[in-house]
Every structure is written in structure tokens, then in C-alpha cells.
PDB file of C-alpha atoms in Angstrom:
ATOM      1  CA  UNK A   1     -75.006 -21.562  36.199  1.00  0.00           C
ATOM      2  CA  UNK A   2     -73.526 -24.913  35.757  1.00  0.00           C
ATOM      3  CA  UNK A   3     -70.384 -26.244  34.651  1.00  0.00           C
ATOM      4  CA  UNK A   4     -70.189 -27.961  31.357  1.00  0.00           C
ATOM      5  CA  UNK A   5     -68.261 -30.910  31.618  1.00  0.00           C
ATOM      6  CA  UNK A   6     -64.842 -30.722  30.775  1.00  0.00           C
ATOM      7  CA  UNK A   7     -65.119 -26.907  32.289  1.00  0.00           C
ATOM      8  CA  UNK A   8     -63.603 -27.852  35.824  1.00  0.00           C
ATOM      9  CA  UNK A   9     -61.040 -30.099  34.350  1.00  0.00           C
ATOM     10  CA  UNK A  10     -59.831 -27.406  32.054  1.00  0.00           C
ATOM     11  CA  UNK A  11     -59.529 -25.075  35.066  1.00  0.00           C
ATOM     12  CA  UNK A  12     -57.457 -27.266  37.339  1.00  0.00           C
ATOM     13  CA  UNK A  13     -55.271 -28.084  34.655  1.00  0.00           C
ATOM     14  CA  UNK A  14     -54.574 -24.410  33.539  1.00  0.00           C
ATOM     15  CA  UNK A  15     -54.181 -23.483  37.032  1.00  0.00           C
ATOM     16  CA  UNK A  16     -51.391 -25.943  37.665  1.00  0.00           C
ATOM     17  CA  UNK A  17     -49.953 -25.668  34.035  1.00  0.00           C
ATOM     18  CA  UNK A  18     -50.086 -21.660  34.712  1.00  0.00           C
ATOM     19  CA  UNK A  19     -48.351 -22.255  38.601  1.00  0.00           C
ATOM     20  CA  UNK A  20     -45.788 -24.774  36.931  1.00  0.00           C
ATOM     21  CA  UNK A  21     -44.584 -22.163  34.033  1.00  0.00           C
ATOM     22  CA  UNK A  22     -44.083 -19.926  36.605  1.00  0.00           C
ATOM     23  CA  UNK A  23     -41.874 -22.190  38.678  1.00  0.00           C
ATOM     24  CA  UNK A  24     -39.902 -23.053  35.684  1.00  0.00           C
ATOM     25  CA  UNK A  25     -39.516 -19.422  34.290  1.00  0.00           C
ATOM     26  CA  UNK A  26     -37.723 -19.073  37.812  1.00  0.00           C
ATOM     27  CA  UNK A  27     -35.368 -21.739  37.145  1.00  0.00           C
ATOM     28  CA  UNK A  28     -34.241 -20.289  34.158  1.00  0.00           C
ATOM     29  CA  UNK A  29     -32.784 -18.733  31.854  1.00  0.00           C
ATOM     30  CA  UNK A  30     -32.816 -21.454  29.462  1.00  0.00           C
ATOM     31  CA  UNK A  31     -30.636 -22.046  26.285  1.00  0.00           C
ATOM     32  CA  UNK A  32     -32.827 -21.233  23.221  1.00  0.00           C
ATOM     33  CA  UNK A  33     -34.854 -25.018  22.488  1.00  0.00           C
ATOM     34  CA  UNK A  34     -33.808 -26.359  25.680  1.00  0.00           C
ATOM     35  CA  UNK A  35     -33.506 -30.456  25.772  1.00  0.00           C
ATOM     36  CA  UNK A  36     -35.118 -31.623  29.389  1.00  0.00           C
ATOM     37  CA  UNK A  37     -34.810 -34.778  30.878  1.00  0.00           C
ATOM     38  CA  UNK A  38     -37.486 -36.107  33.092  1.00  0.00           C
ATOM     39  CA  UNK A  39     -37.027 -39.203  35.522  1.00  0.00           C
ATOM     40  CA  UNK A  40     -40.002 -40.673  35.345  1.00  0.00           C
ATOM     41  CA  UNK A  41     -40.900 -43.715  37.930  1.00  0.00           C
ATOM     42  CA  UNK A  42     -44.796 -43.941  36.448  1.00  0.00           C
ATOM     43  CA  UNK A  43     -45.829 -42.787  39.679  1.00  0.00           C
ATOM     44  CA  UNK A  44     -48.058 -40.070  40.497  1.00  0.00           C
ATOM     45  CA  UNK A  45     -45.671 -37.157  40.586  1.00  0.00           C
ATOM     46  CA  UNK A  46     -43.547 -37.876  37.835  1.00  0.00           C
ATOM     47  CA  UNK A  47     -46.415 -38.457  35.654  1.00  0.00           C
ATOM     48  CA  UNK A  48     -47.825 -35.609  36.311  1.00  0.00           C
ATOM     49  CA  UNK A  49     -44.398 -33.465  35.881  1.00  0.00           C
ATOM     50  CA  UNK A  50     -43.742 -35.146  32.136  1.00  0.00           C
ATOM     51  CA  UNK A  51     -47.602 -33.834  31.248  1.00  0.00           C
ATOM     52  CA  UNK A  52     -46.638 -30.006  32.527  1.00  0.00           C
ATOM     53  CA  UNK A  53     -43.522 -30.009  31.125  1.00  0.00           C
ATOM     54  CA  UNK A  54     -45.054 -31.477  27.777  1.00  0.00           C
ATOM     55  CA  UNK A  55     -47.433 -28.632  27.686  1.00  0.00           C
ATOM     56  CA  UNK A  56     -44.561 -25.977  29.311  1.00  0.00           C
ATOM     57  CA  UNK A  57     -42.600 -26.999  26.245  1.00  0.00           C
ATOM     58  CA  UNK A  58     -44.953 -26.323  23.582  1.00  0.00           C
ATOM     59  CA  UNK A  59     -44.520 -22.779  24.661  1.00  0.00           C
ATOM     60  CA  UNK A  60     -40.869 -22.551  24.924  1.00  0.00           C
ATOM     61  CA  UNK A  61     -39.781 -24.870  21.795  1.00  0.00           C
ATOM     62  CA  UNK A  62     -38.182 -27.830  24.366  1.00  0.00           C
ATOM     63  CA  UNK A  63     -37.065 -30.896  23.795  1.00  0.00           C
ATOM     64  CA  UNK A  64     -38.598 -32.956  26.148  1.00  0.00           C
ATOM     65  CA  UNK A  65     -37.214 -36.804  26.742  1.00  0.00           C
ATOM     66  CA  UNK A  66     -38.593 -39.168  29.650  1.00  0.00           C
ATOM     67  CA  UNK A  67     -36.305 -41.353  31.207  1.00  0.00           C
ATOM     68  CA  UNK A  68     -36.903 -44.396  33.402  1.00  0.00           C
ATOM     69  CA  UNK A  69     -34.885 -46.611  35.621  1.00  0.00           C
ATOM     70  CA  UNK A  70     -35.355 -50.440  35.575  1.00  0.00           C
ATOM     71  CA  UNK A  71     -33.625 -51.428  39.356  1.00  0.00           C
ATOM     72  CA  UNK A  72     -34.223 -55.198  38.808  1.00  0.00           C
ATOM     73  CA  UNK A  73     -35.424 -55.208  42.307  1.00  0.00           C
ATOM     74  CA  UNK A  74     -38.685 -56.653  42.086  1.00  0.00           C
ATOM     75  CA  UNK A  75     -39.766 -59.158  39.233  1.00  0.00           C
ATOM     76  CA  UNK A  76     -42.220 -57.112  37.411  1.00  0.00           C
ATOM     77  CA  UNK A  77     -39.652 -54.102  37.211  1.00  0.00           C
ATOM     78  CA  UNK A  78     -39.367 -54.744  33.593  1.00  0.00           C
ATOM     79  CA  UNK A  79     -42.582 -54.939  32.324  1.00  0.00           C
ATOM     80  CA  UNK A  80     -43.644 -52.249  34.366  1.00  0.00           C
ATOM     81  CA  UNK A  81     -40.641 -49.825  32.853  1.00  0.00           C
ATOM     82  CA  UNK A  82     -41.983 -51.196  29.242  1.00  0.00           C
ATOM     83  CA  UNK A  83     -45.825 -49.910  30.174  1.00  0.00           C
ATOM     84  CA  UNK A  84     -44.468 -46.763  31.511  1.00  0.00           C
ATOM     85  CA  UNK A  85     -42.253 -45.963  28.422  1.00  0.00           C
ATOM     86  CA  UNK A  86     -45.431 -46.940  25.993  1.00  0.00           C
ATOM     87  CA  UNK A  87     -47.295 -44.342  27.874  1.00  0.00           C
ATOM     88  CA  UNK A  88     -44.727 -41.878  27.185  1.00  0.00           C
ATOM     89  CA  UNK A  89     -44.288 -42.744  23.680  1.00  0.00           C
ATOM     90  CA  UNK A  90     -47.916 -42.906  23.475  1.00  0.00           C
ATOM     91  CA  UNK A  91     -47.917 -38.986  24.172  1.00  0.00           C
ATOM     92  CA  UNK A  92     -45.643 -38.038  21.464  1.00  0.00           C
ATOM     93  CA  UNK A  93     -42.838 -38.127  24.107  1.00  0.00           C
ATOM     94  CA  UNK A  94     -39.297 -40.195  23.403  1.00  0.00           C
ATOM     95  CA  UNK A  95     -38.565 -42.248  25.819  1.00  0.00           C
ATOM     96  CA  UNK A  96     -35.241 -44.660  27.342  1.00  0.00           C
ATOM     97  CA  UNK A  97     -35.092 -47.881  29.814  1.00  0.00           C
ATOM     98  CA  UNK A  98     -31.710 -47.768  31.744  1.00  0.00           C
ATOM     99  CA  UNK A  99     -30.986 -50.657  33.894  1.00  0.00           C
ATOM    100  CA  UNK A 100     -29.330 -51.168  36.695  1.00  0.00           C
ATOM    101  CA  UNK A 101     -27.237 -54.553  35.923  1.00  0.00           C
ATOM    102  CA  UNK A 102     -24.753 -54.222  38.815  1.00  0.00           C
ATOM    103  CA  UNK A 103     -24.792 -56.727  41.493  1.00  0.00           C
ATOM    104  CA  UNK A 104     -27.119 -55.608  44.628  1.00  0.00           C
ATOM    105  CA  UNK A 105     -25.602 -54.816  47.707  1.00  0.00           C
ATOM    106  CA  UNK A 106     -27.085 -57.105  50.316  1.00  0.00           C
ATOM    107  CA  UNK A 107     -27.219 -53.922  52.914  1.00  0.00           C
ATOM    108  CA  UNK A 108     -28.269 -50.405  51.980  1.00  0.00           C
ATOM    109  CA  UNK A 109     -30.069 -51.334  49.438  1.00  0.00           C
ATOM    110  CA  UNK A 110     -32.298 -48.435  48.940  1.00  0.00           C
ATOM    111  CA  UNK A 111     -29.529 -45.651  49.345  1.00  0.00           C
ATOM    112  CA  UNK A 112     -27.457 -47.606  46.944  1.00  0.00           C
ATOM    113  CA  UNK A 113     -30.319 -48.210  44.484  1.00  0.00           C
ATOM    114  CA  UNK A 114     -31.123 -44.062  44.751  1.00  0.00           C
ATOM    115  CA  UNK A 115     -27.164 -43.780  44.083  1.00  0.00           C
ATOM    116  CA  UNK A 116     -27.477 -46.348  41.310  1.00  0.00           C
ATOM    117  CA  UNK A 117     -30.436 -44.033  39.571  1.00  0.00           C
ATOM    118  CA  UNK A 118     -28.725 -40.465  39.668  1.00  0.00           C
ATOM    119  CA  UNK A 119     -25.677 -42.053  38.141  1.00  0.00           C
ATOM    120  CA  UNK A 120     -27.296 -43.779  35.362  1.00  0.00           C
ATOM    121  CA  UNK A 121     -29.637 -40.872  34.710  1.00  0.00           C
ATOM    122  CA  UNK A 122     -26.413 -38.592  35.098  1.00  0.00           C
ATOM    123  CA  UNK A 123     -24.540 -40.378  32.113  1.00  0.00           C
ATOM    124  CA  UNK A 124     -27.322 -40.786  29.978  1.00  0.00           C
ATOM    125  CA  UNK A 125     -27.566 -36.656  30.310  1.00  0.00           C
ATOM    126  CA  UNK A 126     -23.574 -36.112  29.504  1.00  0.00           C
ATOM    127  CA  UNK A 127     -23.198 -38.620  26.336  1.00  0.00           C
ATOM    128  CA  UNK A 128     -26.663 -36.969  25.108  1.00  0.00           C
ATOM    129  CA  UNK A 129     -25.597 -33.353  25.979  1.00  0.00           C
ATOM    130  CA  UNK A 130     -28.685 -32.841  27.873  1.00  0.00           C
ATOM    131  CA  UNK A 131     -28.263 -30.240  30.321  1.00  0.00           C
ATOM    132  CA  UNK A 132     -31.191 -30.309  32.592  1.00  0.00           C
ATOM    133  CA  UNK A 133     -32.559 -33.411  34.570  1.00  0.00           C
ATOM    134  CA  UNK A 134     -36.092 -32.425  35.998  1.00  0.00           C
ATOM    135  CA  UNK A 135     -37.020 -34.568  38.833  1.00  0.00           C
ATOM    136  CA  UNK A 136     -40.393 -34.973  40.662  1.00  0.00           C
ATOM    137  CA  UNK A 137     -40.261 -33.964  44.341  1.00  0.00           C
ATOM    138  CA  UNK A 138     -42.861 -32.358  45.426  1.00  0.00           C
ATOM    139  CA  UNK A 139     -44.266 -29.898  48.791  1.00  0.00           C
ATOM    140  CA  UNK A 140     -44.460 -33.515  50.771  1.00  0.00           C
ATOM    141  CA  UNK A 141     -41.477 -34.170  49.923  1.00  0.00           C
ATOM    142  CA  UNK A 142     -39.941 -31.269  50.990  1.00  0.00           C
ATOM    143  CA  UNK A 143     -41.338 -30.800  54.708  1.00  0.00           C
ATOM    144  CA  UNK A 144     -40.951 -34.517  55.370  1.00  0.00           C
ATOM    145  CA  UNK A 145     -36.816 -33.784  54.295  1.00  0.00           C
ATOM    146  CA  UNK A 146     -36.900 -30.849  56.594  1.00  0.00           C
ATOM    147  CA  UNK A 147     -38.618 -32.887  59.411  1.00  0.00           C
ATOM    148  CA  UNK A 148     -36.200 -35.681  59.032  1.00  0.00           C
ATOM    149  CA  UNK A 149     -33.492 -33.138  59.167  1.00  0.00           C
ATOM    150  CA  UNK A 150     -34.094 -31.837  62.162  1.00  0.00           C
ATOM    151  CA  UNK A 151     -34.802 -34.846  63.752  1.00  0.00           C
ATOM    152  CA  UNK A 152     -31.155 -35.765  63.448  1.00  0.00           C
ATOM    153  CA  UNK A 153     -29.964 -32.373  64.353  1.00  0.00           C
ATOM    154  CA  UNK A 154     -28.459 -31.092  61.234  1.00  0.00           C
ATOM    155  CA  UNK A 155     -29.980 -27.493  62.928  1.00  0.00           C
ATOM    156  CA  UNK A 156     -30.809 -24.780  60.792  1.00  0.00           C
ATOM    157  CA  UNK A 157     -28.839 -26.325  57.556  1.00  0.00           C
ATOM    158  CA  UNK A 158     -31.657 -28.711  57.777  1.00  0.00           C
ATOM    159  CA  UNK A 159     -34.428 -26.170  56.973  1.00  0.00           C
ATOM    160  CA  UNK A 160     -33.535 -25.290  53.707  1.00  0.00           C
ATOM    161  CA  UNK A 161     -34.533 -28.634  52.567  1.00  0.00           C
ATOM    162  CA  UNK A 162     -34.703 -30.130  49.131  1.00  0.00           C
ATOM    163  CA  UNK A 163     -32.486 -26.976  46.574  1.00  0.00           C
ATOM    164  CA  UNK A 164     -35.245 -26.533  43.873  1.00  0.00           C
ATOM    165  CA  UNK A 165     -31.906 -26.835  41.357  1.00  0.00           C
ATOM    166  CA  UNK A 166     -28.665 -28.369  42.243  1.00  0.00           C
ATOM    167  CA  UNK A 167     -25.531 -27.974  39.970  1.00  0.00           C
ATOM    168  CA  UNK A 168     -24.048 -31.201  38.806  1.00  0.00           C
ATOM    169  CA  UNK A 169     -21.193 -32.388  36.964  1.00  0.00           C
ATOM    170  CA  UNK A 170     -23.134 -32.962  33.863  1.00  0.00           C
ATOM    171  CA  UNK A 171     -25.167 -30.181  34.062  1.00  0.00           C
ATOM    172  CA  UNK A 172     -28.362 -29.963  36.916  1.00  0.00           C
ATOM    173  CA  UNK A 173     -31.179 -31.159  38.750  1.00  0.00           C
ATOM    174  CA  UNK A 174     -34.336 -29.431  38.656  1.00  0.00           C
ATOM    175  CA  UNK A 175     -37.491 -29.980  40.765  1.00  0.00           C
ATOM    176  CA  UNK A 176     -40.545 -27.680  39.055  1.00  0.00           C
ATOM    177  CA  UNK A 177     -43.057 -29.517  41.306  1.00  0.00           C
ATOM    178  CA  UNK A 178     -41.426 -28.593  45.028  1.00  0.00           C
ATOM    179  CA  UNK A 179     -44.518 -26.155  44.739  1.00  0.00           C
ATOM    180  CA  UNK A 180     -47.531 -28.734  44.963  1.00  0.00           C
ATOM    181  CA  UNK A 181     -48.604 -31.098  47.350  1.00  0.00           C
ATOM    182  CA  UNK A 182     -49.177 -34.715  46.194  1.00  0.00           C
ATOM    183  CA  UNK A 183     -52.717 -34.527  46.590  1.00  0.00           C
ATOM    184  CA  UNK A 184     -53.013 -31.483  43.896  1.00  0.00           C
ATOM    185  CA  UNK A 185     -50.481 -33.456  41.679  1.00  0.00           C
ATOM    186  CA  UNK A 186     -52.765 -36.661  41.985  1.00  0.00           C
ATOM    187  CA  UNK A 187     -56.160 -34.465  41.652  1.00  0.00           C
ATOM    188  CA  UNK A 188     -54.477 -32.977  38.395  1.00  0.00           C
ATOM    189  CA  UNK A 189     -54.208 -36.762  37.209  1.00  0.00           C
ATOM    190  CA  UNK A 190     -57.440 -37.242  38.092  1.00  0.00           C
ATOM    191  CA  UNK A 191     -59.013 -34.290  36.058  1.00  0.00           C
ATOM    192  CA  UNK A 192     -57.322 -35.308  33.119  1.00  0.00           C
ATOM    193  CA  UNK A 193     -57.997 -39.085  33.563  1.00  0.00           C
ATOM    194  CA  UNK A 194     -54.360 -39.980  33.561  1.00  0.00           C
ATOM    195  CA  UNK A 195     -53.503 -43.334  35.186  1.00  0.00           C
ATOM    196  CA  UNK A 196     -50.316 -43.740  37.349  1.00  0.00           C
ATOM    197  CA  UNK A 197     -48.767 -46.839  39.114  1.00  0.00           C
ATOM    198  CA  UNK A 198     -48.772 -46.987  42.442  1.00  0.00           C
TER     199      UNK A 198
END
């Protein structure tokens, strides 16, 4: 018998959507209506962690609210943030710009960019009482930070990798997609003919 169409997408989706609730039920207990924000880049993985968390919420009664750092770093960083954040708002899902307006550093720019992104992201989430910040690393992710690790000897302190939550000042980080590859993230896309910026 064949599939009707529709049928396989359906199936990915609810396998994912069924492996991702069960990732975030372990990073609970949540408050009752829990307010998430998600960093999302408009890349593959964060795209695809603001659609499972839209449909995770539906389920739970969250709050869901996409966040996206402009780093002025390249000069289509703008209009790109704008197309990402009409996507968002596009499915039902409230979304902010923050920019990065300090001067660049002319060394380090990419660790001081990264620092740049937590901290804006981190402020946004205390004035707005938001206590949860998902972001998107994923299973690559994670054995390429253990790999690296190890590499420059950090020994076995360097094979727990990336903490699937991580307590912070404001509140905390948590990554719901440290479970799935980057293939199965971008094949999930793909089912439901979502587009993502490369």
C-alpha cells in the first residue's frame, strides 16, 4: 500500500515533535504557562527548534517569543533579521531585533560577537521576566565540542560537552535539540517545506 501524500511528512514530523516533548519534559518542571525564549539565527536548527517548540507549546499553554540578533557584521545583517522576524510573525509567533551597536573589536571578533549575543539575549530575558532561553545546538554540535575538547586536553571534563541546561543569572539556557543531528533537523524542514537561510 502506498503512502498518500502528506502521510510521510506527517510521520517525520510527529516523530521529532514526539522525541522533542520528551526532551523538554526532561528539562522541566516548568512554571504553570511557561514564557520561552528562542534565539533564532534563521538557520536550519533554530528554525526548526521555534516550529517544535510552537507545537510543544500548544500542549503545555507556553508563551513562546523568538528572538534574533542583528551583529552588524555583514551588510545584509539587517534585512536578513527583518525576513527572519516576518517569518516568525508570520507563524503567529512574537518576535524582537536586538542589535549589537557597540564598536567591533578588530581581534576576536567571533568570540566577542558570541559574547555580544548571550548578553543581549540575557537582558532582554531579565527586563521581560522570561526565565528560559532555548537555544539550538544540536548532536553535531555536541561531538564536534567534545572533539575540540579533547584536542586541547581539557581530559575527561571535556567529554561532558555542551550541559543540555545551564543556570544563569537571569534565569537558564536550554538546548531541546542536543538530541538530533543536523541532517534530521534539516530533513524535518524539508518535510514540512520550511525554508531556512543558510
Amino acid at each position: 500500500m502506498s503512502l498518500k501524500p502528506g502521510v510521510l511528512q506527517t510521520k517525520v514530523s510527529s516523530s521529532l515533535q514526539f522525541e522533542f516533548n520528551r526532551k523538554m519534559a526532561s528539562l522541566g518542571p516548568f512554571e504553570n504557562c511557561p514564557h520561552i525564549a528562542v534565539a533564532l539565527s534563521g538557520g536550519a536548527d533554530s528554525t526548526a527548534m521555534l516550529y517544535l517548540l510552537k507545537d510543544w507549546s500548544k500542549a503545555y499553554g507556553a508563551k513562546i517569543t523568538a528572538l534574533i540578533v542583528d551583529h552588524k557584521l555583514r551588510s545584509n545583517s539587517t534585512s536578513e533579521a527583518l525576513l527572519v522576524q516576518k517569518r516568525s510573525q508570520d507563524l503567529g509567533i512574537r518576535c524582537y531585533i536586538l542589535t549589537w551597536n557597540d564598536s567591533k573589536p578588530s581581534g576576536g571578533l567571533q568570540a566577542a560577537a558570541r559574547e555580544a549575543r548571550y548578553k543581549l539575549l540575557g537582558n532582554w530575558c531579565l527586563s521581560h521576566g522570561v526565565l528560559h532561553l532555548a537555544v539550538a545546538h544540536n548532536n553535531d554540535d555536541q561531538n564536534e565540542t567534545v572533539l575540540m575538547r579533547l584536542k586541547h586536553g581539557s581530559g575527561k571534563f571535556g567529554l561532558a560537552g555542551i550541559a543540555a541546561q545551564r543556570q544563569m543569572g537571569w534565569g537558564r539556557l536550554i538546548r531541546p535539540c542536543l538530541i538530533f543531528s543536523r541532517s534530521s533537523l534539516r530533513e524535518y524542514l524539508r518535510k514540512m517545506g520550511v525554508a531556512w537561510i543558510e
